[in-house]
Coordinates of C-alpha atoms and ligand atoms in Angstrom, one line a residue:
X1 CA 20.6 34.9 -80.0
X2 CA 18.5 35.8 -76.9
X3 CA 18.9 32.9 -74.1
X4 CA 21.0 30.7 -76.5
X5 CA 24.3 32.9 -76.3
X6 CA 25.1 32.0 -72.2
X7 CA 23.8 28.3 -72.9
X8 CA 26.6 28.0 -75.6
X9 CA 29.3 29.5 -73.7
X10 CA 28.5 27.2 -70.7
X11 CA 28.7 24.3 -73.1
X12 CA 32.4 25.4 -74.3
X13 CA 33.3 26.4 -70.8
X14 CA 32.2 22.9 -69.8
X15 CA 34.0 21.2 -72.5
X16 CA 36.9 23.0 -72.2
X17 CA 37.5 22.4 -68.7
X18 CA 36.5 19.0 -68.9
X19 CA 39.2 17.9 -71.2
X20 CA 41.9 19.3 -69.2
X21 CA 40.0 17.0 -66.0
X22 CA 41.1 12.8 -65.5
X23 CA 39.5 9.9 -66.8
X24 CA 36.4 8.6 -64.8
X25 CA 36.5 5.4 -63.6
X26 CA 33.8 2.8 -64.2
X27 CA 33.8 -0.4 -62.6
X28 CA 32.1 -3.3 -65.0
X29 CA 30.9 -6.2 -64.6
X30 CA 29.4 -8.8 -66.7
X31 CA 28.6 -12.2 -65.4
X32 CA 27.7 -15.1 -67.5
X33 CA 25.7 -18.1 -66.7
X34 CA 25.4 -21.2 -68.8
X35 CA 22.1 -22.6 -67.9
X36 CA 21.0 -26.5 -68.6
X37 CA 17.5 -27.6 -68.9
X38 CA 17.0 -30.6 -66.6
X39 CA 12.9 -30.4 -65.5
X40 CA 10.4 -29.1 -67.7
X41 CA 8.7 -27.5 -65.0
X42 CA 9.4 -24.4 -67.3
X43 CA 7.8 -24.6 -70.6
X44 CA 10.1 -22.3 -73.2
X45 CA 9.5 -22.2 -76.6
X46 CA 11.9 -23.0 -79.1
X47 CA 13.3 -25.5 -76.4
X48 CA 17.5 -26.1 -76.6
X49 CA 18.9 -27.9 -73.8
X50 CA 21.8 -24.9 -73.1
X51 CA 21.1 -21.1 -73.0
X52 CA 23.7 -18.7 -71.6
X53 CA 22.2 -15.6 -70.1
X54 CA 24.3 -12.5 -69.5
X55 CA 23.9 -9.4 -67.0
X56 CA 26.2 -6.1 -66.9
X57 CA 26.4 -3.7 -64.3
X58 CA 28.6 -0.9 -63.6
X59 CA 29.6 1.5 -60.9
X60 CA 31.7 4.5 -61.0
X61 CA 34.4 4.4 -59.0
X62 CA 36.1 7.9 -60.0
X63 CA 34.0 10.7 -61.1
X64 CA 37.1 12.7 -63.0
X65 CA 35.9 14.7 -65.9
X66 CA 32.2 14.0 -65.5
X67 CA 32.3 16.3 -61.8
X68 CA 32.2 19.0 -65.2
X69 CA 30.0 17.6 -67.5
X70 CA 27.6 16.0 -65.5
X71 CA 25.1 13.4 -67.1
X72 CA 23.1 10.7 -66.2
X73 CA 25.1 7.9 -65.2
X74 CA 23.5 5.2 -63.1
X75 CA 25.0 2.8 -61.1
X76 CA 24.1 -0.4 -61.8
X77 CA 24.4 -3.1 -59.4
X78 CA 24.7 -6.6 -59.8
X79 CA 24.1 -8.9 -56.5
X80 CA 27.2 -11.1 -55.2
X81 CA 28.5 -13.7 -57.2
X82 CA 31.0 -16.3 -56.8
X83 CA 32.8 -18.0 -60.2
X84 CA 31.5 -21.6 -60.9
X85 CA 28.5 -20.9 -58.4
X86 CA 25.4 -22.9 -59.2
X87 CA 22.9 -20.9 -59.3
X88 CA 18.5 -22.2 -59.4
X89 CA 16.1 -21.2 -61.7
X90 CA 13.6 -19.1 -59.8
X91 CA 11.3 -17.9 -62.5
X92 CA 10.7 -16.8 -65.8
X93 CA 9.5 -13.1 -67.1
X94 CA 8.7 -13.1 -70.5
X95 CA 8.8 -9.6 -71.5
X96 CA 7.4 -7.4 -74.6
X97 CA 10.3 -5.2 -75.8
X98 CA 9.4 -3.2 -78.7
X99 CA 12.0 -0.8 -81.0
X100 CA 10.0 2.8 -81.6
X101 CA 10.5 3.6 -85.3
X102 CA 12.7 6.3 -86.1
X103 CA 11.5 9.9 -85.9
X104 CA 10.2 11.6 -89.0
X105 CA 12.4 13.6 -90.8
X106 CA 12.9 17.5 -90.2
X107 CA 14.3 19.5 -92.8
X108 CA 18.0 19.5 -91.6
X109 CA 18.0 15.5 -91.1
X110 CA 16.4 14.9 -94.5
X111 CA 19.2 16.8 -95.6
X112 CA 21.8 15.0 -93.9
X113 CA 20.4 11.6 -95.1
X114 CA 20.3 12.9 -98.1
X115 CA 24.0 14.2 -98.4
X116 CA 25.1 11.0 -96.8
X117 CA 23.4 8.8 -99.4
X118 CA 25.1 10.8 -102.6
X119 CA 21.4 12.7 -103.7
X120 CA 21.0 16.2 -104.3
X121 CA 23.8 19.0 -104.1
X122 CA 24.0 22.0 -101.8
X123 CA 22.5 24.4 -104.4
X124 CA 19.3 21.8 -104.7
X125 CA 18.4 20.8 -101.3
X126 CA 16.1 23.8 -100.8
X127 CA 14.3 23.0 -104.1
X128 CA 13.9 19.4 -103.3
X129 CA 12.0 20.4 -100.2
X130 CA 10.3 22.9 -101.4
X131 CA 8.9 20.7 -104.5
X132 CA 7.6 17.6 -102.2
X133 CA 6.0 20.4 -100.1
X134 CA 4.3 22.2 -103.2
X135 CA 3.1 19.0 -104.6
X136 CA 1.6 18.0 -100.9
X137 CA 3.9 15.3 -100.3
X138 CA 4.9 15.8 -97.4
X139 CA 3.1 18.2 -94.5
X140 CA 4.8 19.1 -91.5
X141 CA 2.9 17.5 -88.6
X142 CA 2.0 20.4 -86.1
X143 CA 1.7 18.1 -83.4
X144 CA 5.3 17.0 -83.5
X145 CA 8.1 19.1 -81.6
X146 CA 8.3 23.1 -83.1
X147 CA 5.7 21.6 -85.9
X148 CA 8.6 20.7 -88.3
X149 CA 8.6 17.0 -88.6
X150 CA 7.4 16.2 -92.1
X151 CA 4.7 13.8 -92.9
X152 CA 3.4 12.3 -95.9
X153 CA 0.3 12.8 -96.9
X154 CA -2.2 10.2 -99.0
X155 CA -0.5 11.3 -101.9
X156 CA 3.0 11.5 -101.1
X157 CA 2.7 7.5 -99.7
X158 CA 0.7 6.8 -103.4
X159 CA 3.5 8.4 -105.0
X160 CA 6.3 6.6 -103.2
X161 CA 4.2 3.5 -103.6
X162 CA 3.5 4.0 -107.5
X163 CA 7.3 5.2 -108.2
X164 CA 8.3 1.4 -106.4
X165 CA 6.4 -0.2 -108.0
X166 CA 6.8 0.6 -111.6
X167 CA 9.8 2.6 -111.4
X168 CA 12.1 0.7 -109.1
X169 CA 15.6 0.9 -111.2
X170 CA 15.3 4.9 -111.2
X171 CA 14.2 5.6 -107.9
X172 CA 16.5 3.9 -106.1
X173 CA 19.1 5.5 -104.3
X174 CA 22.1 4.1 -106.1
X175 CA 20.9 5.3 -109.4
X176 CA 20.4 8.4 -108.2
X177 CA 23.7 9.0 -106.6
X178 CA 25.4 7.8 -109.4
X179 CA 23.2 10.3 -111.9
X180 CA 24.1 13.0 -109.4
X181 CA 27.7 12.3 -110.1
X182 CA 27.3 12.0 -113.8
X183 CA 25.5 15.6 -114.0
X184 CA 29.0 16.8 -111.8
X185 CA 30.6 15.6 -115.0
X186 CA 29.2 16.8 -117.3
X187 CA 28.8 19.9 -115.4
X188 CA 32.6 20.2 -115.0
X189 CA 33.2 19.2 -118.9
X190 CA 34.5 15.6 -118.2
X191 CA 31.6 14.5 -120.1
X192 CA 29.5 14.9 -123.0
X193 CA 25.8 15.3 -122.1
X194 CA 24.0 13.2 -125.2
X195 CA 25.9 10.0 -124.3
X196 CA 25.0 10.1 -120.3
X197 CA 21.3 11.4 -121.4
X198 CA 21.1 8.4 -124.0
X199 CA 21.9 6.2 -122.1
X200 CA 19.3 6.7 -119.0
X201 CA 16.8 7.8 -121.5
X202 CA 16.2 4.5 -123.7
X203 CA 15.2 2.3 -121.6
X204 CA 13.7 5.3 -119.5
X205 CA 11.7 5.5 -122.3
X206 CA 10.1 2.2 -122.7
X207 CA 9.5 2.0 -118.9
X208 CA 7.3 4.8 -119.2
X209 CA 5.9 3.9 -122.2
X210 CA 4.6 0.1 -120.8
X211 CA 3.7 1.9 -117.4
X212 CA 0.9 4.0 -119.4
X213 CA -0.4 0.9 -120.5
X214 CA -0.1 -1.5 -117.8
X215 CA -0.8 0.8 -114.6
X216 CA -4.1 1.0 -112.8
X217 CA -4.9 4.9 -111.8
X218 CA -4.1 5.4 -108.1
X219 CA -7.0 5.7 -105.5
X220 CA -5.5 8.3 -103.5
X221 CA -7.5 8.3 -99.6
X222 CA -9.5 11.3 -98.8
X223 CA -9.9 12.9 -95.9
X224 CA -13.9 12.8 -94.6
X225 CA -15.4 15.5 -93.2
X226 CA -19.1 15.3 -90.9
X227 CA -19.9 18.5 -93.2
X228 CA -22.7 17.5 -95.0
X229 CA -22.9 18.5 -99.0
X230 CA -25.5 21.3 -99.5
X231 CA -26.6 19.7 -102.8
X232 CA -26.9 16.1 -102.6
X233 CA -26.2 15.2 -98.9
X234 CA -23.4 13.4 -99.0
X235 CA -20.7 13.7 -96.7
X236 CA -18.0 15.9 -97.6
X237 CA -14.4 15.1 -98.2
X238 CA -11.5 17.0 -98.3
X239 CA -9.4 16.2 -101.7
X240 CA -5.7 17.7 -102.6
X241 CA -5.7 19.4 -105.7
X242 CA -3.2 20.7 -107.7
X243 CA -3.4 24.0 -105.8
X244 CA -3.7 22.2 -102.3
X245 CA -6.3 20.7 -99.9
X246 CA -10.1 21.8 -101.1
X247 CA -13.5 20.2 -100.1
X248 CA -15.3 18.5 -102.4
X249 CA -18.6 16.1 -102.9
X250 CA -17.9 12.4 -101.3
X251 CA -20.1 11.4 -103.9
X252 CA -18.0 12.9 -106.7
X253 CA -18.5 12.8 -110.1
X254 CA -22.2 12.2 -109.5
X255 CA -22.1 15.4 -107.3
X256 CA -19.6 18.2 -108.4
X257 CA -20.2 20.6 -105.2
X258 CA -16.9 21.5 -104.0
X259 CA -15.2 24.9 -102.3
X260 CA -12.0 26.1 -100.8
X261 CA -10.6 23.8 -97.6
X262 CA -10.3 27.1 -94.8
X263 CA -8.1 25.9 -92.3
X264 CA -9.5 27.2 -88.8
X265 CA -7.1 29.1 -85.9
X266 CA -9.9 28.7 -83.3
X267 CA -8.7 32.4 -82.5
X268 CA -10.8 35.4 -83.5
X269 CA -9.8 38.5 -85.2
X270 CA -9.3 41.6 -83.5
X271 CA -10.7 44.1 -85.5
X272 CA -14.5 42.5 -85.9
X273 CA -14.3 39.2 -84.0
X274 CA -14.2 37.4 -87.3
X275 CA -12.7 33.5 -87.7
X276 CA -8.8 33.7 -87.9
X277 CA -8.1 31.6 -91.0
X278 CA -4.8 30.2 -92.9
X279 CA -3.7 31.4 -95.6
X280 CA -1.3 31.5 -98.0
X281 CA 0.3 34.6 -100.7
X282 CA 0.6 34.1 -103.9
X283 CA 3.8 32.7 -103.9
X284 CA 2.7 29.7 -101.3
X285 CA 4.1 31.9 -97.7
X286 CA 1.4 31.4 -95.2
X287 CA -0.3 34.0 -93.2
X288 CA -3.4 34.5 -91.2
X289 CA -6.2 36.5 -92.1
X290 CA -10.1 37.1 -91.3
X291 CA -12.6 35.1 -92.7
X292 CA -14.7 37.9 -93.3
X293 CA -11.6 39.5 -96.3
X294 CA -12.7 41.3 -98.1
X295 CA -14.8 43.5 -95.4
X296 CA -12.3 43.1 -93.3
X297 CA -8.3 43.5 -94.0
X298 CA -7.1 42.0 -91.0
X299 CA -4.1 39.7 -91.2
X300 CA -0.8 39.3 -89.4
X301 CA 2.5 37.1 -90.6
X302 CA 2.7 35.6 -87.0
X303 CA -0.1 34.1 -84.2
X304 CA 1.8 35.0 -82.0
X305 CA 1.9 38.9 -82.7
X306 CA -1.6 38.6 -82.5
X307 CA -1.9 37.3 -79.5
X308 CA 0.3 40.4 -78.2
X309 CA -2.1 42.7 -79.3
X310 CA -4.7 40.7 -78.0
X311 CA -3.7 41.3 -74.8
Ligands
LIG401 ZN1 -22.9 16.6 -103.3
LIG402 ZN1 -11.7 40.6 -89.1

């Protein structure tokens, strides 16, 4: 639990009290203001001869339960008005206002989304994350909070892109909802599973069998490298494989020079000073090692142990 245990208690003391406190009071105020056009001194786009423009402010009048559970409420204040006033056009600000795209998933908000939307079932969550990870379809993004944000990589997006494309009536998200809850049938004996299977599998079937025929193979983007190839002198580029990222020849098939993709620490070992590298068991947990395995047996689960016994 460590500092989290005194945080959470504050947050129920908090809570608590404040529920037993009075209602804040917030004063506001919204003023509307029917405007006419009568010079074109302005020049607006779009021109209408009326636009009503609307401005809110508030001010608390009573703190009540927020003196407990403070947060950031600013007053906002709105200069003197008086109803019917005429009021002059002074100027006009045109101003950029752009929405950020949502944030990338994590693994608990993929899960949500996908509980909310029908897909998946509590005993499959773990798998479904687990198989877009194996297959490199996702990477979690390092630079992005704790490093858990998820990210497609080139071939997740050529997947997703391919699976639209041709495959638009099965990968949608009604379909699979309503699949999941067909399996929960059949699963609980209120259906028979030939029927169900039959049914998506026919013209299942003959989707795939037209997309053989009628798809283009996908150009999945690689990454380049400023590595130059020790055989032909191409640059390098690193490629995902079926066993994850490897470098290969840019100039591949020509060129078939390829080797392992080491992903770099930038922190030395301890034992012989060696490169600290990623790596991963054989059942896909990652650890770090030394690049200089097998003269050297160094490796730890955690950076951060090392960097204890650096010190
Ligand atoms: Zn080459
Ligand atoms: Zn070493």
């Amino acid at each position: 639990m460590g500092n989290d245990a005194p945080k959470l208690y504050e947050l129920i003391w908090r809570r608590a009290v404040a529920s037993q406190m009075a209602d804040a009071i917030i004063e506001s105020t919204t003023v509307i203001v029917d405007s006419q056009i009568q010079n074109s001194k302005f020049k607006i786009q779009n021109k209408r001869d009326n636009y009503r423009l609307r401005a809110s402010g508030s001010v608390l009048v009573f703190e009540g339960f927020l003196k407990a559970n403070p947060q950031a409420l600013d007053d906002k204040k709105l200069p003197e008005f008086k109803v019917s006033e005429s009021l002059n056009l002074l100027n006009i600000n045109a101003e950029k206002h752009e929405t950020p795209p949502p944030p990338r998933y994590n693994e608990a908000s993929l899960i949500k989304t996908l509980e909310e939307k029908g897909i998946g079932r509590p005993s499959t969550y773990a798998m479904i994350i687990s198989t877009i990870e194996e297959r490199q379809y996702v990477e979690r993004d390092p630079s992005t909070g704790s490093g858990q944000r998820l990210t497609p990589t080139p071939v997740g997006i050529a997947v997703n892109d391919f699976l639209v494309k041709y495959f638009s009536t099965i990968d949608d998200i009604p379909f699979t909802a309503e699949m999941e809850d067909e399996l929960d049938n059949i699963a609980h004996g209120k259906r028979e599973w030939v029927p169900v299977i039959a049914q998506f599998y026919k013209p299942f079937e003959k989707t795939v069998e037209k997309v053989k025929e009628d798809a283009k193979r996908v150009k999945i983007e690689v990454e380049k490298t400023d590595e130059k190839c020790p055989e032909c002198k191409s640059n390098l580029v690193v490629r995902i494989g079926r066993f994850g990222k490897f470098i290969s020849c840019g100039s591949f098939p020509k060129c078939k020079f390829s080797k392992p993709f080491v992903e770099k620490t930038g922190l030395k070992c301890p034992k012989d000073a060696g490169e600290i590298i990623v790596k991963k068991t054989r059942k896909g947990r990652k650890f770090f090692g030394c690049s200089n395995y097998p003269a050297c047996d160094y490796a730890t689960w955690k950076l951060e142990s090392m960097k204890k016994t650096l010190v």
